[in-house]
mmCIF file with all atom_site columns, C-alpha atoms in Angstrom:
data_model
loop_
_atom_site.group_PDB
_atom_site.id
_atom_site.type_symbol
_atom_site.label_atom_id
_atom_site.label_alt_id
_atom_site.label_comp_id
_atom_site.label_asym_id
_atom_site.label_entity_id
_atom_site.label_seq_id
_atom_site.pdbx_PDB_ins_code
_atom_site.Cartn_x
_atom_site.Cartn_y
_atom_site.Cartn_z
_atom_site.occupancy
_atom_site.B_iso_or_equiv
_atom_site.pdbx_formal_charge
_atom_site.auth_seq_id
_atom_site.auth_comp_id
_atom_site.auth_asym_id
_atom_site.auth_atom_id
_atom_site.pdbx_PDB_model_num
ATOM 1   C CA . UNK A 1 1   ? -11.505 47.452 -8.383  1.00 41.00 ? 29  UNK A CA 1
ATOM 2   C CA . UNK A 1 2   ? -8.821  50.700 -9.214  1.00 41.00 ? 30  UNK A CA 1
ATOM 3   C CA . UNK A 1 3   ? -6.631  47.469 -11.064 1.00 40.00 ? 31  UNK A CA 1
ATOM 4   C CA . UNK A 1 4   ? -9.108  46.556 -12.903 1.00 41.00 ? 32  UNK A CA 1
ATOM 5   C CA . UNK A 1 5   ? -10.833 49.910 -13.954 1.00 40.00 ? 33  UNK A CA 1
ATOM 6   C CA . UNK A 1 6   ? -7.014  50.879 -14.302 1.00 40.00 ? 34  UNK A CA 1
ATOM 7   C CA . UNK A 1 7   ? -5.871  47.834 -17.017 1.00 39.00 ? 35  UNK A CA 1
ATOM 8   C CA . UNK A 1 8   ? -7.378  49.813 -20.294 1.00 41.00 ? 36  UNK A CA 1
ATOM 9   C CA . UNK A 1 9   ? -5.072  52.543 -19.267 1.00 36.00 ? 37  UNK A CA 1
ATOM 10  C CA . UNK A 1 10  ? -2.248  51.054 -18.115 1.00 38.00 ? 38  UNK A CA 1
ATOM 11  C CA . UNK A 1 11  ? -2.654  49.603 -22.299 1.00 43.00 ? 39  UNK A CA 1
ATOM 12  C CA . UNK A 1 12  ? -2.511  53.047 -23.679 1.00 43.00 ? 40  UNK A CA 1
ATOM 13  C CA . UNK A 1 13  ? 0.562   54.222 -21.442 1.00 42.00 ? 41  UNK A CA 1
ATOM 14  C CA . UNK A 1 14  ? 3.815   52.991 -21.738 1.00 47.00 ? 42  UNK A CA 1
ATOM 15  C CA . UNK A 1 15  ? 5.022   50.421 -19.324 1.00 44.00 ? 43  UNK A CA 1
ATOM 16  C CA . UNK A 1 16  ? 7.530   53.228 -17.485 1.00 46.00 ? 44  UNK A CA 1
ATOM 17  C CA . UNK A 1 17  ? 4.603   55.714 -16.591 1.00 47.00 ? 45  UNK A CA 1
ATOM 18  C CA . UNK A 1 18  ? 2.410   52.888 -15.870 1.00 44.00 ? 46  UNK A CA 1
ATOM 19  C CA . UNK A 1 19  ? 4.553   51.552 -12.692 1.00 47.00 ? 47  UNK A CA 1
ATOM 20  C CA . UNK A 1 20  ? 3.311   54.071 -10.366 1.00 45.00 ? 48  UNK A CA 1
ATOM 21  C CA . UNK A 1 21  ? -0.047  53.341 -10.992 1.00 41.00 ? 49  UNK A CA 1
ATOM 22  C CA . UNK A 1 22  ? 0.311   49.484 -10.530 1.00 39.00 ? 50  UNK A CA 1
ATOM 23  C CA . UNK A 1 23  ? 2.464   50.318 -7.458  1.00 41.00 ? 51  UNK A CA 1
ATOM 24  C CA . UNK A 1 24  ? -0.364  52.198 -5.838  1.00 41.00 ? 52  UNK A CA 1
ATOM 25  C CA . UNK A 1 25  ? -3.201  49.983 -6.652  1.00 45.00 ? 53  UNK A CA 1
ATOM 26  C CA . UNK A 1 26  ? -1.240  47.036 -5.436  1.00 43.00 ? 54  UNK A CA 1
ATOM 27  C CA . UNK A 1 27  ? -0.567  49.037 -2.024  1.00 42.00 ? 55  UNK A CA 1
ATOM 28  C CA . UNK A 1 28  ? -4.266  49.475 -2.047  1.00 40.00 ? 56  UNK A CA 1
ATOM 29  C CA . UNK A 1 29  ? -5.380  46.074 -2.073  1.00 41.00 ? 57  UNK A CA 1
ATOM 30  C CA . UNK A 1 30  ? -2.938  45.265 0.734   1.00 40.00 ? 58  UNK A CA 1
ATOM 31  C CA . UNK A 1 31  ? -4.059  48.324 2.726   1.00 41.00 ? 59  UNK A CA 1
ATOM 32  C CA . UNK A 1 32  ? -7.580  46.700 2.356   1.00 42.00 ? 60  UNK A CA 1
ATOM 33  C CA . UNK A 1 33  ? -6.740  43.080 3.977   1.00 42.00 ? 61  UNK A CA 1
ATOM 34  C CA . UNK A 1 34  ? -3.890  44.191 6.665   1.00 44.00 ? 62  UNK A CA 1
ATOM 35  C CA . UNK A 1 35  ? -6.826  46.147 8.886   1.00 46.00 ? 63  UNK A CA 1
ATOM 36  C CA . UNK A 1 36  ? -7.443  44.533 12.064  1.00 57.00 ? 64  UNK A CA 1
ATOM 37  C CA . UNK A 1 37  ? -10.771 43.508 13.335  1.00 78.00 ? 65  UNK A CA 1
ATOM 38  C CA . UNK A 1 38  ? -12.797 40.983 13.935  1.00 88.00 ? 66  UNK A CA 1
ATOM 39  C CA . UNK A 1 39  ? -12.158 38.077 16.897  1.00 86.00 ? 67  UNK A CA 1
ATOM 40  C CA . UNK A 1 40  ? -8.549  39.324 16.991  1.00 88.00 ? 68  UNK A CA 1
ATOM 41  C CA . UNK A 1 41  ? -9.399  42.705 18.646  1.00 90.00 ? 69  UNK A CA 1
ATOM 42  C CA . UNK A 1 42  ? -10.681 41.211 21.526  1.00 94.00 ? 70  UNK A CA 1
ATOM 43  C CA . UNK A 1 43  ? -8.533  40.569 24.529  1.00 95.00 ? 71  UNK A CA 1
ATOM 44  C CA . UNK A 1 44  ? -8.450  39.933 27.949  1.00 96.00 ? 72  UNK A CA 1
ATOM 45  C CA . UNK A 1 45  ? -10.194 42.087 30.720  1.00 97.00 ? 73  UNK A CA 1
ATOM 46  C CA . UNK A 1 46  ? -8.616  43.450 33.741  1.00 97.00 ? 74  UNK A CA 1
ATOM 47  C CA . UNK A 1 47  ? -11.631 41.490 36.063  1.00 98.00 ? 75  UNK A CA 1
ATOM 48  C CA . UNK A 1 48  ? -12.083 38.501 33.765  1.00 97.00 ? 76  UNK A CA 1
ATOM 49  C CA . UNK A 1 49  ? -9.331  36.676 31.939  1.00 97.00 ? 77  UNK A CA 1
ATOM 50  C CA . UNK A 1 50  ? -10.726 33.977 30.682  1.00 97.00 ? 78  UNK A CA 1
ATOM 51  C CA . UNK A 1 51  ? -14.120 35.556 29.652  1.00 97.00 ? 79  UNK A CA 1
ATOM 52  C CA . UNK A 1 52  ? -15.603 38.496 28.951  1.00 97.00 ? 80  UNK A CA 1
ATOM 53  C CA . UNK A 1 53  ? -12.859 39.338 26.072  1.00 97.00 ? 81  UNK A CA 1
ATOM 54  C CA . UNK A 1 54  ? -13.086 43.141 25.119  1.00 97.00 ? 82  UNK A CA 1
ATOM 55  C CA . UNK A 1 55  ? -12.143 45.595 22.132  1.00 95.00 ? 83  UNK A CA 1
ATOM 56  C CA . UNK A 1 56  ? -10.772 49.414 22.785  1.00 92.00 ? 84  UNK A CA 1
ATOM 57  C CA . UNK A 1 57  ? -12.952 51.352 21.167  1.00 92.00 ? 85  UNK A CA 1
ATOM 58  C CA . UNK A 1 58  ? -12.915 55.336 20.373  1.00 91.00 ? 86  UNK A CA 1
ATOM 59  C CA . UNK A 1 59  ? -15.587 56.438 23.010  1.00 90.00 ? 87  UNK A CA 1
ATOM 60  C CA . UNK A 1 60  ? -17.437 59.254 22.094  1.00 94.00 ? 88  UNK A CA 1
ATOM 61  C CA . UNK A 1 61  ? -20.104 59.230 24.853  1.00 95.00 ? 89  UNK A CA 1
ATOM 62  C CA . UNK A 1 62  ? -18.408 59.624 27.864  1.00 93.00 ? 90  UNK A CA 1
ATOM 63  C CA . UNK A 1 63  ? -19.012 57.725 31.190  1.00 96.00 ? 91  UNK A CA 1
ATOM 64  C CA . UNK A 1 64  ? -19.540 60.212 34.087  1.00 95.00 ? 92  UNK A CA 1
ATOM 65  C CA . UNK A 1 65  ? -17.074 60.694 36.274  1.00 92.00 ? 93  UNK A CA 1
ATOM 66  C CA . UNK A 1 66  ? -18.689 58.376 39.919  1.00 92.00 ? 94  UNK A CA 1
ATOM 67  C CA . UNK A 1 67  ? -20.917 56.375 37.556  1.00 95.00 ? 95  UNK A CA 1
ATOM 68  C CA . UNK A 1 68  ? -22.512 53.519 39.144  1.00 97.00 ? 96  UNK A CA 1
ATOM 69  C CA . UNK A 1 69  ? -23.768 51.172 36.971  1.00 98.00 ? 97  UNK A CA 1
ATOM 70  C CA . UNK A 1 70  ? -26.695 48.197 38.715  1.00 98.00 ? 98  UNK A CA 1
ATOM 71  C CA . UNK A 1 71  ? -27.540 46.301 35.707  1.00 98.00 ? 99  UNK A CA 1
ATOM 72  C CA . UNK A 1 72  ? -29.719 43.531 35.009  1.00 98.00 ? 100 UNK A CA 1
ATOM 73  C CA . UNK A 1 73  ? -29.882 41.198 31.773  1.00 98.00 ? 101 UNK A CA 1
ATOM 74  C CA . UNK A 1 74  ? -32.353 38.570 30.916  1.00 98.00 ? 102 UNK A CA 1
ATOM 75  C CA . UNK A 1 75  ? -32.005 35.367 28.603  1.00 98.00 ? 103 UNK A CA 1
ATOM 76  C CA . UNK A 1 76  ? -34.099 32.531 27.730  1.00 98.00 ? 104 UNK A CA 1
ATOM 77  C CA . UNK A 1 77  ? -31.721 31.027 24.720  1.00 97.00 ? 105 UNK A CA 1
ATOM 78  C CA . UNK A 1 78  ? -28.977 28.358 25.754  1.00 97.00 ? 106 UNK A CA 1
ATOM 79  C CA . UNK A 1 79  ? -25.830 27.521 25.079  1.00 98.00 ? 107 UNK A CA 1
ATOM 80  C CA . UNK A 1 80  ? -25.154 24.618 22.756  1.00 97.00 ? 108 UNK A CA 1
ATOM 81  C CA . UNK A 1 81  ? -24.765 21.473 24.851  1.00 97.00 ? 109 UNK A CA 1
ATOM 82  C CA . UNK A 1 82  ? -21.367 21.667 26.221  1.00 97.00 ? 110 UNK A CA 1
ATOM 83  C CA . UNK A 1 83  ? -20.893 25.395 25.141  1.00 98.00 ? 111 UNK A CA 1
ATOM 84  C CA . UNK A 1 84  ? -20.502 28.445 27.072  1.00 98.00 ? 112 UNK A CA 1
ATOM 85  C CA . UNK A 1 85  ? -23.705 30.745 27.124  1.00 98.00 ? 113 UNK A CA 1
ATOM 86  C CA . UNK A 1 86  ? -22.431 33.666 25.348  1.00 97.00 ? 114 UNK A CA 1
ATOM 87  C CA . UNK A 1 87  ? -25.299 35.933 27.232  1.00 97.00 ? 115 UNK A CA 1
ATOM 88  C CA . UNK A 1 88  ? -22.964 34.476 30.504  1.00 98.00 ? 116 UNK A CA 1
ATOM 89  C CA . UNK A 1 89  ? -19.900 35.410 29.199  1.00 98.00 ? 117 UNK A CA 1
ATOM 90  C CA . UNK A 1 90  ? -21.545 39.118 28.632  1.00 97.00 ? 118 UNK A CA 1
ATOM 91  C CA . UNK A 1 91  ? -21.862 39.300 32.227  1.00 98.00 ? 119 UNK A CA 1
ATOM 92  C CA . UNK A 1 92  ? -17.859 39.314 32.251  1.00 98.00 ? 120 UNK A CA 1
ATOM 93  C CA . UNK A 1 93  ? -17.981 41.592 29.164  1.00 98.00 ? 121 UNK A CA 1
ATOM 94  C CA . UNK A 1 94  ? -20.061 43.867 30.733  1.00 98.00 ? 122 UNK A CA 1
ATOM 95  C CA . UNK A 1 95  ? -17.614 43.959 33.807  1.00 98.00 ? 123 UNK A CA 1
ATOM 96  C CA . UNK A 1 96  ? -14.621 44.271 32.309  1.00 98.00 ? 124 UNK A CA 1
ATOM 97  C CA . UNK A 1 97  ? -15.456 46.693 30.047  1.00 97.00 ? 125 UNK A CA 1
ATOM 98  C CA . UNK A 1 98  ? -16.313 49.160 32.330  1.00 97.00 ? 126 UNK A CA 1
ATOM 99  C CA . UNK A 1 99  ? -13.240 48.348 35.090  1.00 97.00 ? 127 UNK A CA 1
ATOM 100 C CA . UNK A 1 100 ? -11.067 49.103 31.651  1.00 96.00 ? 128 UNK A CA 1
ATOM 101 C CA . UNK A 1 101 ? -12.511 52.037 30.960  1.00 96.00 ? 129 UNK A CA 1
ATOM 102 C CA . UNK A 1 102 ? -12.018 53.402 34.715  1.00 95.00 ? 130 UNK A CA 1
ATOM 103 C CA . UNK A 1 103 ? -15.246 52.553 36.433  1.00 97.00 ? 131 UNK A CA 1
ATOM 104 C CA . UNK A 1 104 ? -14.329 51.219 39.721  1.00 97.00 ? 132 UNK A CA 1
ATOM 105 C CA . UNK A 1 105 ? -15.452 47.525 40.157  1.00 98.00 ? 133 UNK A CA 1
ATOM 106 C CA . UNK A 1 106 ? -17.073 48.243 43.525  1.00 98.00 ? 134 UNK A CA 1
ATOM 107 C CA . UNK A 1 107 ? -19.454 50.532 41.314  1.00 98.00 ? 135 UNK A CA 1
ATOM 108 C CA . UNK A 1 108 ? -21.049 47.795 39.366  1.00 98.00 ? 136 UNK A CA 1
ATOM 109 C CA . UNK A 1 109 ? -23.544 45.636 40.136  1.00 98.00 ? 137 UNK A CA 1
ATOM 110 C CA . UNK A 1 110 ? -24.914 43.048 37.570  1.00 98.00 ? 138 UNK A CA 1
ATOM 111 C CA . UNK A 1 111 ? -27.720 40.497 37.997  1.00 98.00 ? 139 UNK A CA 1
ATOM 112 C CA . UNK A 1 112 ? -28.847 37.916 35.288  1.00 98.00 ? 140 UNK A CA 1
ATOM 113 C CA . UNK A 1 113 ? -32.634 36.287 35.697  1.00 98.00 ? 141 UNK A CA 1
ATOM 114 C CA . UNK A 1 114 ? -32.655 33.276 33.638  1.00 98.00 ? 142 UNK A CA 1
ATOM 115 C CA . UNK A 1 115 ? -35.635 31.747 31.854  1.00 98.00 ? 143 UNK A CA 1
ATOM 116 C CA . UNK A 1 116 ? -36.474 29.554 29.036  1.00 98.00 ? 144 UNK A CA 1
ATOM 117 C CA . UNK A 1 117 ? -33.986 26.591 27.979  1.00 97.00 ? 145 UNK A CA 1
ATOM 118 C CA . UNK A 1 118 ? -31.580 28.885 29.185  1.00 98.00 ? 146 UNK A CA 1
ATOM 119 C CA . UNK A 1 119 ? -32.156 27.533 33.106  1.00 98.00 ? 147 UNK A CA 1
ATOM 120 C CA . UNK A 1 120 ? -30.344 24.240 31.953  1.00 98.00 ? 148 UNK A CA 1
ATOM 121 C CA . UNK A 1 121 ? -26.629 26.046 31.420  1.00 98.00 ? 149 UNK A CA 1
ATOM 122 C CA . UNK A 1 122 ? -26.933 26.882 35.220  1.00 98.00 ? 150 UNK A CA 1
ATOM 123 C CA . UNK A 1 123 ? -27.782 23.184 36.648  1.00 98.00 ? 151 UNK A CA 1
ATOM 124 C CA . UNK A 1 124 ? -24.369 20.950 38.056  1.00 98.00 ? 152 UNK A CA 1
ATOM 125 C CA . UNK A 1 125 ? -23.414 18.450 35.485  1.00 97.00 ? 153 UNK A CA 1
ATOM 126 C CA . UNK A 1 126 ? -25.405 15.480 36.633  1.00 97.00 ? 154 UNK A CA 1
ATOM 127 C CA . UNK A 1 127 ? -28.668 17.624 36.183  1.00 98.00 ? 155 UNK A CA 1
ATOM 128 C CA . UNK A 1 128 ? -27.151 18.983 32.815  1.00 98.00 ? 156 UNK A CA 1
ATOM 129 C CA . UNK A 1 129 ? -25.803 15.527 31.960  1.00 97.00 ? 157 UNK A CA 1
ATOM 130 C CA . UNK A 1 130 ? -29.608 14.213 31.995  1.00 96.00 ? 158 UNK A CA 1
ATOM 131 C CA . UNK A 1 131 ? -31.333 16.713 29.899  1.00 95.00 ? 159 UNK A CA 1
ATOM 132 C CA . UNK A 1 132 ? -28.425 17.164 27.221  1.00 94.00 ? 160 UNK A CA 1
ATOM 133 C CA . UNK A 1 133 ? -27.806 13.670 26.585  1.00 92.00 ? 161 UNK A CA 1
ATOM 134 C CA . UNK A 1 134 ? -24.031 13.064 28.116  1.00 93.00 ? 162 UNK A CA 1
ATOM 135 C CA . UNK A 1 135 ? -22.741 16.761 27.053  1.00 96.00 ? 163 UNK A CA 1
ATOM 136 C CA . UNK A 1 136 ? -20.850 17.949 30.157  1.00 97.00 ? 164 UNK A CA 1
ATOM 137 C CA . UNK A 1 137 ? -21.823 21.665 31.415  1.00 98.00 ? 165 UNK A CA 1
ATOM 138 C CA . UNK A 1 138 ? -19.247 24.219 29.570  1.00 97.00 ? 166 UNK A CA 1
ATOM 139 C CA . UNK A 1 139 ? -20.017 27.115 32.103  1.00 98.00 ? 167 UNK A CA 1
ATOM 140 C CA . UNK A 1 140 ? -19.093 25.843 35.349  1.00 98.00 ? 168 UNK A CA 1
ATOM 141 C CA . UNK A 1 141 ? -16.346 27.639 35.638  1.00 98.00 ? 169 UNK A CA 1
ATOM 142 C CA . UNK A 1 142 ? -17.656 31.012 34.170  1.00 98.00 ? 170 UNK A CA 1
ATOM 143 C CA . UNK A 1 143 ? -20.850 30.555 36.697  1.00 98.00 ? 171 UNK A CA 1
ATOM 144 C CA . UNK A 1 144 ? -17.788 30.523 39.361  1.00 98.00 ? 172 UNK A CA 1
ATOM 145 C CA . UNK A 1 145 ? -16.341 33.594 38.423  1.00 98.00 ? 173 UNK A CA 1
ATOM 146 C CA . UNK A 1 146 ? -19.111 35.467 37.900  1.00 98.00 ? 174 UNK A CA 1
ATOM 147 C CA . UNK A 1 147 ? -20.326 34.489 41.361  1.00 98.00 ? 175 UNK A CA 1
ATOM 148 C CA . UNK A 1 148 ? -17.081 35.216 43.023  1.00 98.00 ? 176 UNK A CA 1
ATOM 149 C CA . UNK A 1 149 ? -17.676 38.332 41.457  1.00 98.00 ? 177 UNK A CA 1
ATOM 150 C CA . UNK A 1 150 ? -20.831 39.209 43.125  1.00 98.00 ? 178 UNK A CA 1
ATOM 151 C CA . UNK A 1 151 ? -22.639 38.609 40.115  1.00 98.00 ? 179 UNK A CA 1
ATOM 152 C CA . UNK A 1 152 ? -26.593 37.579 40.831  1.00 98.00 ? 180 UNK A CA 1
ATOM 153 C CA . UNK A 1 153 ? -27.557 34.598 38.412  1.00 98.00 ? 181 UNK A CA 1
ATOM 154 C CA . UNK A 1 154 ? -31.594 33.633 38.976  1.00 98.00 ? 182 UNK A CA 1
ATOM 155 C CA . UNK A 1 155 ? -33.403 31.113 37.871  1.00 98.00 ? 183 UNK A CA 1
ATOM 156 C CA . UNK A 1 156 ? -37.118 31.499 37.028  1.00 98.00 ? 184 UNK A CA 1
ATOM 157 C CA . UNK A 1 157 ? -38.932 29.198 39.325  1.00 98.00 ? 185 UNK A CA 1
ATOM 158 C CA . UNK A 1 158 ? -41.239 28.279 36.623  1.00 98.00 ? 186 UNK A CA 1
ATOM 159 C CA . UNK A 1 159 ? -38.718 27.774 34.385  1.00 98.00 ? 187 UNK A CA 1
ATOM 160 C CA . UNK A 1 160 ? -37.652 25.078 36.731  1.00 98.00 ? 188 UNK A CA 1
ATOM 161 C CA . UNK A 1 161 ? -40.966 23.626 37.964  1.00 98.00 ? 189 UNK A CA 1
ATOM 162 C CA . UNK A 1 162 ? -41.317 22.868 33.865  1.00 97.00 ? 190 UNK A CA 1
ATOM 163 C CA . UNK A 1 163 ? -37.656 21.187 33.207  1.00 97.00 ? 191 UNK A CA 1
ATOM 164 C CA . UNK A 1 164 ? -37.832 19.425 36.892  1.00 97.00 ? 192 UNK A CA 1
ATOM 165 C CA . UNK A 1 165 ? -34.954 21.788 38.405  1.00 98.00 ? 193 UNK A CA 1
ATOM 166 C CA . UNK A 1 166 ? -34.738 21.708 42.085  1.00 98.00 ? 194 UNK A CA 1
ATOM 167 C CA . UNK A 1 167 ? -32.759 23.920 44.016  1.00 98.00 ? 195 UNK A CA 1
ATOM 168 C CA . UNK A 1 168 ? -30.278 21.378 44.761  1.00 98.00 ? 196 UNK A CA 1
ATOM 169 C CA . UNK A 1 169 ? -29.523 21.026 41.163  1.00 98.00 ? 197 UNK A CA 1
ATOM 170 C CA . UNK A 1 170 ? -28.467 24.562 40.504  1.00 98.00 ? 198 UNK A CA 1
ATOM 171 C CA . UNK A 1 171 ? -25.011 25.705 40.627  1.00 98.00 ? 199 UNK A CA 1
ATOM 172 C CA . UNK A 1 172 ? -23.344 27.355 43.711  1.00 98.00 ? 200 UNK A CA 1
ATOM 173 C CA . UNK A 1 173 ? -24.568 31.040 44.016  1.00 98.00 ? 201 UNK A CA 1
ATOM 174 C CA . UNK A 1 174 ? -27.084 30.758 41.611  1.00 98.00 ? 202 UNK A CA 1
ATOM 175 C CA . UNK A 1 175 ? -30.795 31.191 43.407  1.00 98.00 ? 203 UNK A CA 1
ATOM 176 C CA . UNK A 1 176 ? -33.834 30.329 42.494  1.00 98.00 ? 204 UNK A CA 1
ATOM 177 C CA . UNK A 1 177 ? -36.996 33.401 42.198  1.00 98.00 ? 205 UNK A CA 1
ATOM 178 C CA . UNK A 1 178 ? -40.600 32.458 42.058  1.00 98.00 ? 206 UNK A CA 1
ATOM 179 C CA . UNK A 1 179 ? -40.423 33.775 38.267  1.00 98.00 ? 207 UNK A CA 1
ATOM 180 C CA . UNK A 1 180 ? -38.469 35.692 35.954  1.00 98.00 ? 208 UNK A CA 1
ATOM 181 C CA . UNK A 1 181 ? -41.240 37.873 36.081  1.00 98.00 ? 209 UNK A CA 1
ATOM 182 C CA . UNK A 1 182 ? -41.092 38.541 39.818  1.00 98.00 ? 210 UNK A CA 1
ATOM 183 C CA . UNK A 1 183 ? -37.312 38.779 39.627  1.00 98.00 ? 211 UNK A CA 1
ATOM 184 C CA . UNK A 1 184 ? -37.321 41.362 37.372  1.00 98.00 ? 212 UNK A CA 1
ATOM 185 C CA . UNK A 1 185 ? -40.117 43.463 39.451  1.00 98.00 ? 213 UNK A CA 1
ATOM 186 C CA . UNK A 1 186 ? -37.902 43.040 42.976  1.00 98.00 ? 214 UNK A CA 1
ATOM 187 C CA . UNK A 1 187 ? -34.590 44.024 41.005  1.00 98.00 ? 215 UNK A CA 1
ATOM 188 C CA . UNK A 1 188 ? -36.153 47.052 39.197  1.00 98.00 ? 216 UNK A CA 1
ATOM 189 C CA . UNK A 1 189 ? -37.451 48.512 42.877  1.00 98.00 ? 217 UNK A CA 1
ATOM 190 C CA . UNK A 1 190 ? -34.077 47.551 43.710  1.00 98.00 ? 218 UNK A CA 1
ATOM 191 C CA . UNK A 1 191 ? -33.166 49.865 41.207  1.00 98.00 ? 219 UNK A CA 1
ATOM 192 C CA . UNK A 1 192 ? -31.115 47.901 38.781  1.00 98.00 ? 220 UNK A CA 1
ATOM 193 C CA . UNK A 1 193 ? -32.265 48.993 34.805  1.00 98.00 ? 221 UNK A CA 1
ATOM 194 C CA . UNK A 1 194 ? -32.978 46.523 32.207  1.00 97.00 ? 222 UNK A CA 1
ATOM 195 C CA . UNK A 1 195 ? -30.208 45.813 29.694  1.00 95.00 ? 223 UNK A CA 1
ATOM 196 C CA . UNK A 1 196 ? -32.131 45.187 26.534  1.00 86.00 ? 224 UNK A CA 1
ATOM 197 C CA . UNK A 1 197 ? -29.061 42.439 25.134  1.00 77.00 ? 225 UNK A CA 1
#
């Protein structure tokens, strides 16, 4: 924009005065496709390595000092067949996140009832296998860390009652609740909030 708003002038001045003028709306345009953002500012996690990727960010509302966080998230939408959920990988987000930012890991509890379509990314591949035509399950192992890491992962029992899920076809660690519904009403007296992501 300045080089081309600057090219009548540039016309009227002599070529010697004109130089620092090209110079600086050259250095513009650089400055304006060096900056750094995007899937490059996310890295590894301190809990998470492999998922959960995280940006530093400028934090202008504090996190208490002894904050405990017990979070819940819901999701009905799955993955692509043979993708990773990305509402699973915010599970790990969530995590590392905090840890990075200095909450203690012992201080965070996070839960996940799943409903919808979404109760097919947390069946074993021969279940998954059957209702996504041959695609193999992409989030086995992010199901594994996030139950290693104490994370809660339940499956609405209506959910599964529609798509012919039986216990025995979900993953390790993930249970199964009577209904989203009732999951959400047992984790709430629990006293885990509702992330709204």
């Amino acid at each position: 924009m300045l080089l081309r708003t600057s090219l009548p002038l540039l016309k009227s001045m002599k070529l010697a005065a004109a130089k620092p003028l090209l110079i600086l709306g050259c250095g513009f345009a650089l400055l304006s496709t060096t900056a750094v953002a995007g899937p490059e500012a996310f890295q590894p996690g301190p809990v998470f390595k492999a998922f959960g990727h995280i940006a530093k960010v400028d934090n202008q509302l504090p996190i208490p000092k002894q904050m405990k966080f017990k979070v819940v998230f819901d999701t009905s939408n799955a993955a692509k067949p043979g993708e990773v959920n990305r509402h699973l990988d915010s599970l790990a987000r969530f995590i590392n996140m905090h840890v990075a930012a200095g909450v203690k890991r012992e201080d965070i509890e996070v839960a996940l009832v799943v409903h919808g379509k979404a109760a097919t990314d947390l069946v074993n591949n021969p279940k998954y296998v059957e209702i996504n035509k041959g695609a193999v399950n992409g989030n086995l192992p992010l199901v594994k860390a996030l139950t290693e890491q104490g994370v809660q992962l339940y499956v609405c029992g209506q959910t599964a009652a529609y798509f012919d899920i039986q216990n025995s076809d979900l993953l390790p660690g993930v249970k199964m609740a009577l209904s989203a519904m009732t999951a959400h009403a047992i984790l709430a007296q629990q006293g885990y909030s509702l992330n709204p992501f």
